[in-house]
Tab-separated table of C-alpha atoms and ligand atoms in Angstrom:
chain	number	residue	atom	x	y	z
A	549	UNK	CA	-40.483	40.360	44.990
A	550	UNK	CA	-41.480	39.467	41.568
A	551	UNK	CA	-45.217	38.467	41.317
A	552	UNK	CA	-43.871	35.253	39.044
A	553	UNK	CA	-40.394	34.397	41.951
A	554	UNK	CA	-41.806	31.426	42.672
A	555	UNK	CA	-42.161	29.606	39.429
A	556	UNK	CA	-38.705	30.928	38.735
A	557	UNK	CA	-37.284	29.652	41.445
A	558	UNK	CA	-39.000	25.963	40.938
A	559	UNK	CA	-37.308	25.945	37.479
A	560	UNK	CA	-34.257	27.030	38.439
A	561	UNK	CA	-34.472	23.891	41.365
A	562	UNK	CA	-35.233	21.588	38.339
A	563	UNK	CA	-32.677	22.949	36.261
A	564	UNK	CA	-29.932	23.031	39.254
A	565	UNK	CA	-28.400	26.045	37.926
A	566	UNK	CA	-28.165	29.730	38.108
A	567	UNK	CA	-27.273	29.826	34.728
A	568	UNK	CA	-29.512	30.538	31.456
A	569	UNK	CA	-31.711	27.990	31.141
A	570	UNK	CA	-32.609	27.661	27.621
A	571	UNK	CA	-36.237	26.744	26.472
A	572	UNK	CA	-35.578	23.387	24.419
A	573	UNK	CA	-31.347	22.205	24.161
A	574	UNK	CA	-30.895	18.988	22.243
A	575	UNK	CA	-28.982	16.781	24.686
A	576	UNK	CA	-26.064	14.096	22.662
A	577	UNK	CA	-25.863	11.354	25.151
A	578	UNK	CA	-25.305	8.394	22.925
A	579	UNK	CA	-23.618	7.437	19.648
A	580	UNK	CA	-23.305	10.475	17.959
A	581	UNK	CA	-19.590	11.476	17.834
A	582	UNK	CA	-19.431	7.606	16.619
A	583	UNK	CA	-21.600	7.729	14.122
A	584	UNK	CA	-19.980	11.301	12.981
A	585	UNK	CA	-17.017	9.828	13.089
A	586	UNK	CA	-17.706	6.739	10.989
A	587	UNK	CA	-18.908	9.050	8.487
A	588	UNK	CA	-16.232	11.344	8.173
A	589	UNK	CA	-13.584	7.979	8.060
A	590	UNK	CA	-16.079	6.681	5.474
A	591	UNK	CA	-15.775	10.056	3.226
A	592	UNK	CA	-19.604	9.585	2.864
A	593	UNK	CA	-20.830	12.772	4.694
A	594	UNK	CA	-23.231	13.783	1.438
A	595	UNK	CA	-25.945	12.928	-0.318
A	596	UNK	CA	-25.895	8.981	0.129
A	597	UNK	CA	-24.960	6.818	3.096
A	598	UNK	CA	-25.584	4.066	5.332
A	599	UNK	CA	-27.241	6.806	7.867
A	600	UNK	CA	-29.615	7.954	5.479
A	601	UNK	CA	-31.117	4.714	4.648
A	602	UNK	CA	-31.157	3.791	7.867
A	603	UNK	CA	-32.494	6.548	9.217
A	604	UNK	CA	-35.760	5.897	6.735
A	605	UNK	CA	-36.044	2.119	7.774
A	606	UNK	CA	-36.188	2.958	11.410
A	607	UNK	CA	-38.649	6.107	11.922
A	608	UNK	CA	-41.020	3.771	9.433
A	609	UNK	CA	-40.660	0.984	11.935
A	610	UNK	CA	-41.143	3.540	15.035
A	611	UNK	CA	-43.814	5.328	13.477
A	612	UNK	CA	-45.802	2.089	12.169
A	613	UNK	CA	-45.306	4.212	8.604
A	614	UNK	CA	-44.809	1.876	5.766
A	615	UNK	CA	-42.081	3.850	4.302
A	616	UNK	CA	-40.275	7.174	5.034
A	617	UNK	CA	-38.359	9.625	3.343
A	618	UNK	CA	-35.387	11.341	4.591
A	619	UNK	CA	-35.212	15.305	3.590
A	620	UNK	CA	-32.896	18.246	4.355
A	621	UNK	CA	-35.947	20.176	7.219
A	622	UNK	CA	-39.176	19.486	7.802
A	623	UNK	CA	-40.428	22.782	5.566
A	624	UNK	CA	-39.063	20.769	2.566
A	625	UNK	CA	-40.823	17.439	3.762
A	626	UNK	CA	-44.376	19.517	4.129
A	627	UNK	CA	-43.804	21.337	0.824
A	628	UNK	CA	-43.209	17.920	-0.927
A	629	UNK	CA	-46.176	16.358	1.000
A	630	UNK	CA	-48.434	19.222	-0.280
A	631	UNK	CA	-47.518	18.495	-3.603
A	632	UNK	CA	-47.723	14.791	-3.694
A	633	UNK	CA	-51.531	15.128	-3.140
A	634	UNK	CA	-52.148	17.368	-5.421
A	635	UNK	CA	-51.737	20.870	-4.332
A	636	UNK	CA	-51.195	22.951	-7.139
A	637	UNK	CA	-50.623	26.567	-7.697
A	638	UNK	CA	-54.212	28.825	-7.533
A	639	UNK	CA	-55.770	26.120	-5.106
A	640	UNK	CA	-56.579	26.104	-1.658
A	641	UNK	CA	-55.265	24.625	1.718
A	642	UNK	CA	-57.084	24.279	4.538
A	643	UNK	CA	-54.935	24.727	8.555
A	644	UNK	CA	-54.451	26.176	11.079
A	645	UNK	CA	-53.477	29.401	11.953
A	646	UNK	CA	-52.077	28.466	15.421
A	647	UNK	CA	-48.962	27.200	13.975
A	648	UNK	CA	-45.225	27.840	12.952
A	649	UNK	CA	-44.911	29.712	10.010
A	650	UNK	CA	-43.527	26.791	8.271
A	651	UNK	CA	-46.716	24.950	7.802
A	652	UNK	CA	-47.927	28.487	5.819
A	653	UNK	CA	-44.834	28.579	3.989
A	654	UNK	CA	-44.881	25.303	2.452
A	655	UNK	CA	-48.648	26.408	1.587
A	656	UNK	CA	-47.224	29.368	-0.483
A	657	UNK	CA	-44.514	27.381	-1.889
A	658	UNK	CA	-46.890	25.639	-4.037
A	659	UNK	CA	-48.414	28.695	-5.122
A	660	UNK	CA	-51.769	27.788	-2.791
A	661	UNK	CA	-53.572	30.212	-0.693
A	662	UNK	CA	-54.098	28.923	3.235
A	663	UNK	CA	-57.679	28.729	4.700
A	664	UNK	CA	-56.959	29.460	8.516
A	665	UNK	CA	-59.749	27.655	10.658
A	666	UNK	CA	-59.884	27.878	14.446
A	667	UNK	CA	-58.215	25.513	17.070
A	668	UNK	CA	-59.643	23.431	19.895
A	669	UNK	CA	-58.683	24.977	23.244
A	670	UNK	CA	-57.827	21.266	24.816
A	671	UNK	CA	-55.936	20.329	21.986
A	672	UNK	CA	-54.568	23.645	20.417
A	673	UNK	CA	-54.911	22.084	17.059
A	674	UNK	CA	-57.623	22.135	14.350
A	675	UNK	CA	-60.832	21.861	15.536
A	676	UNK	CA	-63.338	19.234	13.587
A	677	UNK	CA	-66.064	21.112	14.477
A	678	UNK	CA	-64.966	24.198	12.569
A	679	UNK	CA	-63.517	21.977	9.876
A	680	UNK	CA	-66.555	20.202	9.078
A	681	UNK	CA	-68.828	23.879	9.430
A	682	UNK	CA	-66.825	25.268	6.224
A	683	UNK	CA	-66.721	22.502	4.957
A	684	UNK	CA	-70.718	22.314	4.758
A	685	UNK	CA	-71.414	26.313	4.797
A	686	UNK	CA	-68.542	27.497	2.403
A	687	UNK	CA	-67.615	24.683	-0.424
A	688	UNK	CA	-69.437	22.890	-2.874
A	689	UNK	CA	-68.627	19.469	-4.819
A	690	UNK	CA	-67.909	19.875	-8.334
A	691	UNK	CA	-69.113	17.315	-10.438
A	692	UNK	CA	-68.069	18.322	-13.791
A	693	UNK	CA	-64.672	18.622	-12.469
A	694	UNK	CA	-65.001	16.012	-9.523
A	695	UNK	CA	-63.379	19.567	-7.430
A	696	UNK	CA	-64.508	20.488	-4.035
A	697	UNK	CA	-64.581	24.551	-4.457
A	698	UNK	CA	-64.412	27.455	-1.641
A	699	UNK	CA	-67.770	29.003	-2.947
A	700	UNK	CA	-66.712	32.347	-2.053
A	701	UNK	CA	-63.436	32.063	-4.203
A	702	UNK	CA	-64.018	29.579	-6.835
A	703	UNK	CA	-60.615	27.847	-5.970
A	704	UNK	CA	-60.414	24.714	-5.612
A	705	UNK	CA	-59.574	23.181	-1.973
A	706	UNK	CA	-56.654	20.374	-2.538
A	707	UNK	CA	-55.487	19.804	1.183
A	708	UNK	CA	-56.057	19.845	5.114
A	709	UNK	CA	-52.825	20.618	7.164
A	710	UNK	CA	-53.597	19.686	10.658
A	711	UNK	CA	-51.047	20.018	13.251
A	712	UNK	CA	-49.906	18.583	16.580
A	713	UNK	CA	-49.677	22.074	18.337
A	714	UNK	CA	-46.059	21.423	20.913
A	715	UNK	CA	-46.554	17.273	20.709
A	716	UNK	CA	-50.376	17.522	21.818
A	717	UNK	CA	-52.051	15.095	19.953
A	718	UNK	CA	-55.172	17.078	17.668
A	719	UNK	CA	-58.503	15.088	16.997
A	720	UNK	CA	-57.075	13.284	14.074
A	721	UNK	CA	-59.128	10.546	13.401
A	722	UNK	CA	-62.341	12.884	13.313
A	723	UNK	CA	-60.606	15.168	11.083
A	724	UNK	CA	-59.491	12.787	8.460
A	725	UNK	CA	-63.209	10.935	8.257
A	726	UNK	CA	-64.384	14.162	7.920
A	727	UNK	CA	-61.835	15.088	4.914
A	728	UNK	CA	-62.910	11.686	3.540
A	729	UNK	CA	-66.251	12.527	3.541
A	730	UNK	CA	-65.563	16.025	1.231
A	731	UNK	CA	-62.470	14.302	-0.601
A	732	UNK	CA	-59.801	16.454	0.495
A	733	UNK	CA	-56.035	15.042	1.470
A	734	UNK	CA	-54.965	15.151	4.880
A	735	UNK	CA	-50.918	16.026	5.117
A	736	UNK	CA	-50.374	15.582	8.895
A	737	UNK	CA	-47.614	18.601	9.979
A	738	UNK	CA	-46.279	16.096	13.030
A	739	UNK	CA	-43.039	18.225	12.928
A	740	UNK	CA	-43.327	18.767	16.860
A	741	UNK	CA	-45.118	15.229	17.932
A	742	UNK	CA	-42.699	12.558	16.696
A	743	UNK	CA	-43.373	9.853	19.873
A	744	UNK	CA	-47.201	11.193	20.275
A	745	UNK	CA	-49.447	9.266	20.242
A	746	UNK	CA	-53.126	9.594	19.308
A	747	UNK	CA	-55.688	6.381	20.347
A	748	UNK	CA	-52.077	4.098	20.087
A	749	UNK	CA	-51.221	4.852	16.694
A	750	UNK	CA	-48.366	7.591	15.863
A	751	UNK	CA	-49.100	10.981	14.923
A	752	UNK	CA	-48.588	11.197	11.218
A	753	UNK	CA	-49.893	8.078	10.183
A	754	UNK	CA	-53.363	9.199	9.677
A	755	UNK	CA	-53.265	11.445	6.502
A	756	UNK	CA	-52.468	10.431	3.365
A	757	UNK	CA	-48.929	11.845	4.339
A	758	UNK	CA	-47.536	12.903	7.421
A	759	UNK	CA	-44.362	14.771	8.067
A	760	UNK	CA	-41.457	15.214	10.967
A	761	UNK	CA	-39.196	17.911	11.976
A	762	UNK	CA	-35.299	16.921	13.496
A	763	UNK	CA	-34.570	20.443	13.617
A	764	UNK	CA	-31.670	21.539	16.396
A	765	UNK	CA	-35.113	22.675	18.622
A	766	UNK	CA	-37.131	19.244	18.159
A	767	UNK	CA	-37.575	16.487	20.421
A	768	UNK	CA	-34.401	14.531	18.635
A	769	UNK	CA	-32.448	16.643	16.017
A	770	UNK	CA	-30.056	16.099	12.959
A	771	UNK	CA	-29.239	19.564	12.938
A	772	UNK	CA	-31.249	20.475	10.682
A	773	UNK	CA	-33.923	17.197	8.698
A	774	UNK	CA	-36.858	16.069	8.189
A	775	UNK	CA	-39.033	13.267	6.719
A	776	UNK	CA	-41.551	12.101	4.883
A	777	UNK	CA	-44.466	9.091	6.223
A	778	UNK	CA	-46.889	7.150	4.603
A	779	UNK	CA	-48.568	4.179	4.074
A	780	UNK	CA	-48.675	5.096	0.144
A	781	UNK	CA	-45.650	3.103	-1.235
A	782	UNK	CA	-46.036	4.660	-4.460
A	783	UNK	CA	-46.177	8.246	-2.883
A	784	UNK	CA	-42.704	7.400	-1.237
A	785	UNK	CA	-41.507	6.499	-4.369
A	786	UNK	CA	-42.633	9.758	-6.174
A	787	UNK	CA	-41.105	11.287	-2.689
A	788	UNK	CA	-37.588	10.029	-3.048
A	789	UNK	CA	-37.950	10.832	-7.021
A	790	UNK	CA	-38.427	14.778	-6.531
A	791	UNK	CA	-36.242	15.218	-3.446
A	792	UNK	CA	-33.197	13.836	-5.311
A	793	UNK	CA	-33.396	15.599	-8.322
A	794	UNK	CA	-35.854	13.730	-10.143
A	795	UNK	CA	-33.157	11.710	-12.113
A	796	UNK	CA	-33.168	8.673	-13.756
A	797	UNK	CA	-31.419	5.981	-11.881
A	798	UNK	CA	-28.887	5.313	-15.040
A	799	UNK	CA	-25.231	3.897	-14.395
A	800	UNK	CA	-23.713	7.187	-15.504
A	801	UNK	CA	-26.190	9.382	-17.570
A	802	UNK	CA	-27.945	12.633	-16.053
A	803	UNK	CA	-32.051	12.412	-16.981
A	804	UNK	CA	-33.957	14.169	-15.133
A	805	UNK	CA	-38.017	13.975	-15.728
A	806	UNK	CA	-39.267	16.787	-13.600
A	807	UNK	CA	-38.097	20.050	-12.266
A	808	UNK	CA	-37.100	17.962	-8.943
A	809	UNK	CA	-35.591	19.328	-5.358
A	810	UNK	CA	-32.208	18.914	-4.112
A	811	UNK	CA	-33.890	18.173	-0.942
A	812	UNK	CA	-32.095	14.787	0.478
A	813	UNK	CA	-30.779	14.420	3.947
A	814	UNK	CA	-26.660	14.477	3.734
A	815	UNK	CA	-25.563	11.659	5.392
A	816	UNK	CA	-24.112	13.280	7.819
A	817	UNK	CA	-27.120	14.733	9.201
A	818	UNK	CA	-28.589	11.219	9.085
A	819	UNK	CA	-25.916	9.130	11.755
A	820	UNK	CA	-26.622	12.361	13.863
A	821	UNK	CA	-30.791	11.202	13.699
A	822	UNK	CA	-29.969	7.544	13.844
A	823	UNK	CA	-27.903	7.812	17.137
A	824	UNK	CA	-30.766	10.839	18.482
A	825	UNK	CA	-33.359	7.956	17.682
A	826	UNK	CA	-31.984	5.283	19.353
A	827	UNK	CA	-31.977	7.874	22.778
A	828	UNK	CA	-35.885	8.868	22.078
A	829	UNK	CA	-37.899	6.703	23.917
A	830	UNK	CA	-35.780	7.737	27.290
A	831	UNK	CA	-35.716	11.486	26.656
A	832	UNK	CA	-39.761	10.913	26.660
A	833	UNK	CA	-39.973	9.339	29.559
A	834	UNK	CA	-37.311	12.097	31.009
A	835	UNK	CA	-39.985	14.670	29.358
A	836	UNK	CA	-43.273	13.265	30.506
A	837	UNK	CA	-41.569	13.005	34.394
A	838	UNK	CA	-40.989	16.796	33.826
A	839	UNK	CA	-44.513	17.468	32.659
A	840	UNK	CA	-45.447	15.949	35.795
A	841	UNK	CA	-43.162	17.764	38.353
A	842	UNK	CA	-44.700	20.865	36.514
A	843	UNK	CA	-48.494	19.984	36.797
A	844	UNK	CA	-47.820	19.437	40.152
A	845	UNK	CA	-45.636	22.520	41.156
A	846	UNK	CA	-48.608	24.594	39.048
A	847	UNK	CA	-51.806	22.716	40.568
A	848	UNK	CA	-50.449	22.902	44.322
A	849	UNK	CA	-48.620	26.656	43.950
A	850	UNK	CA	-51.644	28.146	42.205
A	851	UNK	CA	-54.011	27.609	44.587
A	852	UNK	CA	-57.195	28.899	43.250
A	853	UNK	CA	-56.677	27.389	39.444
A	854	UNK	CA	-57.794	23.661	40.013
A	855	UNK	CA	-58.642	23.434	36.792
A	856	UNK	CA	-56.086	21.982	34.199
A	857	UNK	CA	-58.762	21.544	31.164
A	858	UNK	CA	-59.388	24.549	29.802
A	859	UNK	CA	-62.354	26.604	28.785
A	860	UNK	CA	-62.887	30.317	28.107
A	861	UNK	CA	-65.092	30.342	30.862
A	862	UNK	CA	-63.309	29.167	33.925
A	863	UNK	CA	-60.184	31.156	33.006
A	864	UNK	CA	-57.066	30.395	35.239
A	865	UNK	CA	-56.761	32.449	38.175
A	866	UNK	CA	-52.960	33.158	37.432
A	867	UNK	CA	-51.085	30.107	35.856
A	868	UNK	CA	-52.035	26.650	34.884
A	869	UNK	CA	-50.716	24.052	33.435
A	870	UNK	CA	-51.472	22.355	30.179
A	871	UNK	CA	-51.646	18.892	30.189
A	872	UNK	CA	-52.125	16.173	27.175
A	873	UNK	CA	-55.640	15.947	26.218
A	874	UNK	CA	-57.770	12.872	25.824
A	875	UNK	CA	-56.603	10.492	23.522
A	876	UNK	CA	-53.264	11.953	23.263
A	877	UNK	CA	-49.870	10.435	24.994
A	878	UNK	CA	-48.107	13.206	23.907
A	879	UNK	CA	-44.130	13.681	23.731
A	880	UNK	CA	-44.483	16.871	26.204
A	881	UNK	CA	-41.918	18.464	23.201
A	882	UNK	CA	-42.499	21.908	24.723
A	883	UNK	CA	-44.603	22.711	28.299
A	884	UNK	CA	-46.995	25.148	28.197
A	885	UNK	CA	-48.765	27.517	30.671
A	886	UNK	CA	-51.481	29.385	30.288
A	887	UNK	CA	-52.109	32.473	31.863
A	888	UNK	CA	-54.966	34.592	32.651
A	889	UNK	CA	-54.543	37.103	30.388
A	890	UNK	CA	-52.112	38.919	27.908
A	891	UNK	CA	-51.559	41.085	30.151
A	892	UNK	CA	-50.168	38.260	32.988
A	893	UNK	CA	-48.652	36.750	29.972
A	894	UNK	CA	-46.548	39.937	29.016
A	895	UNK	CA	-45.481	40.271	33.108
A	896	UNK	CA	-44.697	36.449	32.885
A	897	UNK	CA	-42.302	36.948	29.865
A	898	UNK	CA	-40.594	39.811	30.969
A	899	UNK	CA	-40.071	38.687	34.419
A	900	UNK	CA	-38.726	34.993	33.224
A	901	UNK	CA	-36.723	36.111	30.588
A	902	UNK	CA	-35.208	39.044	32.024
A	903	UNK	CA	-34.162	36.462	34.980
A	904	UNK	CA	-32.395	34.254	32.842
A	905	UNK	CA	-35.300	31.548	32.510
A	906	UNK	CA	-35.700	31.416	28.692
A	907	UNK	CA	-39.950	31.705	27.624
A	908	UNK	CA	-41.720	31.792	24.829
A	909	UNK	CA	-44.891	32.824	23.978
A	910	UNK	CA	-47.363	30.888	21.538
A	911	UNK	CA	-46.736	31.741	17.771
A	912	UNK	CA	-49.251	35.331	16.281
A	913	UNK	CA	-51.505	33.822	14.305
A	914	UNK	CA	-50.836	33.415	10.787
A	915	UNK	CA	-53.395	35.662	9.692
A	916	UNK	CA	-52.125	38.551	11.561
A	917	UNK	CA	-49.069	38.108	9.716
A	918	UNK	CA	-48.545	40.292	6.095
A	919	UNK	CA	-48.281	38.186	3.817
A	920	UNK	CA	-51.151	36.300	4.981
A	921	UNK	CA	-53.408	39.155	6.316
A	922	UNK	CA	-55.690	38.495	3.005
A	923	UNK	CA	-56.418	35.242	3.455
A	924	UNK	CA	-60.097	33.291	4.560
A	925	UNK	CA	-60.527	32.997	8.532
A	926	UNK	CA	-63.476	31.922	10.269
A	927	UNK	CA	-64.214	33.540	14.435
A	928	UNK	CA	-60.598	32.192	15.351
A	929	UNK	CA	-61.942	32.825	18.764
A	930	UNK	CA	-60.009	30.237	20.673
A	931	UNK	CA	-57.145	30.592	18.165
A	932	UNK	CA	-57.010	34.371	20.125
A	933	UNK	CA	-57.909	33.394	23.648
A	934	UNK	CA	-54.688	30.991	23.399
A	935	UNK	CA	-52.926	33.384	21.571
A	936	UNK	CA	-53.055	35.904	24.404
A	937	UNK	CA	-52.464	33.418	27.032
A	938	UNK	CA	-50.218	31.031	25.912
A	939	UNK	CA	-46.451	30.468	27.101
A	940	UNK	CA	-43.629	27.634	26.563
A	941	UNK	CA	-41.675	26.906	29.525
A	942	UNK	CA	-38.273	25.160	30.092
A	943	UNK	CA	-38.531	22.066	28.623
A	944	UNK	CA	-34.830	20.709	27.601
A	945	UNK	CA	-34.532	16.519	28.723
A	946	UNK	CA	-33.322	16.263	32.711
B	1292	PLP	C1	-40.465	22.777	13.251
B	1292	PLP	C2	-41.706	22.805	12.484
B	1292	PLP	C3	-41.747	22.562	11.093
B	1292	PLP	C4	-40.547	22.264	10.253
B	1292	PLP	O1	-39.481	23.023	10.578
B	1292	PLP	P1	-37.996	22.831	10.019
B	1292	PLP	O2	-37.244	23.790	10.865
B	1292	PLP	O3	-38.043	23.204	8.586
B	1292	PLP	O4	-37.527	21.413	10.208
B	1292	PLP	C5	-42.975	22.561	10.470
B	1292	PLP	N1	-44.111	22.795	11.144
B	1292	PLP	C6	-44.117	23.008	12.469
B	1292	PLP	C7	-45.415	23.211	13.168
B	1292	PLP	C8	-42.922	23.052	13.190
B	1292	PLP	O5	-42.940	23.293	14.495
């Protein structure tokens, strides 16, 4: 008997099958072989389309974002985000280092060096706390040059890239007054929390500029897209300019007037998101229901870990389940379990996996990574407890 049968088998009663059961499949229950279609009839499959604006008018209007910009992933959105507020090579970004590797990317693309701060543990994502101590311990305002610098470095700090760690909803509010209050940008990496929800307003719409993923793992997909939020209409503007090539709209001339990005969403892409969006609010509710069933398979079957909020101290006794922290009605994008120890957490991996029940653990941290091994940390120390303990579970829409 394997120590982890049970949970297996509860999945496997969810799932109905004794098949693989993938961790996240996108599910195409609605318009989208229409929508394909009418493209392909149309001829417009590229660069401009019907989807594609759209697509931009309606996660605005979801989102409560005055305007959105439709891009090819949501590693292009974040590295156009980054350099809308200013983040220039030789500077400085603050995040996370709990995170996909995207949100360091990006960082790099503009030639800036990430700052990896540590996480809550009830909301895996950027803790305030540790934000505002380096803020106040490490950097200094620059008068002369009206710069907030990393004392230790001299480099300027031009960003804060908080994320919403698998749709959990981080403290974003305190975050941004706290940015504010040392003038830095927030760019909100929502790739994973389009539907969240933090105090009633959508993830994303606190920073200066906020960004979504519609990758083929995401809560809705295009196959591959992203996009671009903000209240900033002049920020959207500059958006659309640099992901299209920076030209000058001109009846037949090519001007360009900046090295721009061929980073638009082909249309085709687009009527995939447009008929995905229209199915979002149910697969939510399909998602939350599932969050559920598993918070109350884990609380009942795990007898001796009552506890669902987490803390180093009272450490689950074998599994627990992670459920959305105050403030946050998140989209449940992928479940999460935490187990007792890396150890458990290696034993639950091989024993799922090896069974046909696809898991994942949590991301290494950034700064354990090579090309980022040089870079600032503070303790990190909840960044490693989750890192050890941390595992996605199936979450695909049922
Ligand atoms: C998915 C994701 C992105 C963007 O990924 P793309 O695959 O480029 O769309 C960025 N940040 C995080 C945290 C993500 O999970």
């Amino acid at each position: 008997m394997l120590k982890f049968q049970e949970t297996i088998d509860f999945i496997r009663s969810i799932y109905n099958t004794q098949d693989l059961i993938p961790l996240h499949e996108p599910r195409f229950w609605g318009n989208e072989k229409k929508y394909l279609e009418e493209c392909i009839d149309s001829t417009f499959v590229s660069s401009v389309g019907k989807f594609v604006d759209q697509i931009e008018v309606e996660i605005a209007k979801y989102t409560g974002a005055k305007k959105a910009v439709a891009v090819v992933n949501g590693t292009a959105a974040l590295h156009i985000a980054l350099k809308l507020v200013g983040v220039e090579a030789g500077t400085e970004v603050i995040t996370q280092p709990l995170t996909f590797i995207a949100t360091a990317n990006a960082i790099s693309y503009c030639g800036a060096k990430p700052i990896f701060l540590d996480v809550d543990l009830d909301t895996m994502g950027l803790s305030p706390i540790a934000l505002k101590r380096f803020l106040e311990e490490e950097t200094v305002w620059d008068s002369s040059s009206n710069k907030r610098l990393n004392k230790l470095t001299n480099k300027q700090i031009t960003a804060c890239v908080p994320m919403h760690t698998f749709g959990h909803a981080c403290r974003i509010d305190e975050i941004v007054d706290i940015c504010n209050e040392y003038n830095i940008p927030v760019v909100e990496d929502s790739a994973e929390s389009i539907g969240t929800y933090y105090k009633e307003k959508h993830t994303g719409t606190f920073g200066k500029v906020g960004i979504l993923s519609f990758n083929g793992n995401k809560t809705i997909t295009s196959g591959g897209g992203g996009m671009i939020i903000t209240d900033d209409e002049e920020l959207a503007k500059q958006a659309k300019h640099l992901t299209t090539t920076a030209k000058i709209p001109h009846k037949w001339e090519y001007r360009h007037d900046h090295i721009g990005y061929n980073y638009r969403m082909p249309n085709i892409n687009a009527a995939l998101a447009c008929a995905q969006l229209e199915q979002l609010d149910s697969f939510i509710e399909k998602k939350r229901a599932l969050a559920k069933k598993y918070s109350d398979f884990f609380l009942t079957s795990t007898s001796s870990s009552t506890s669902t909020s987490i803390s180093t101290s009272i450490s689950p006794s074998t599994l627990s389940f992670f459920v959305e922290p105050k403030n946050s009605i998140s989209n449940y994008w992928l479940n999460v379990v935490i187990l007792k120890n890396r150890e458990e957490r290696d034993l639950f991996l091989k024993e799922t996996n090896e069974n046909g029940v696809m898991t994942r653990p949590i991301w290494t941290l950034m700064n354990k990574l090579e090309m980022f091994r040089d870079c600032y940390t503070d303790t990190l120390e909840n960044a490693e407890w989750l890192e050890d303990r941390v595992v996605n579970i199936s979450s695909s829409v049922i």
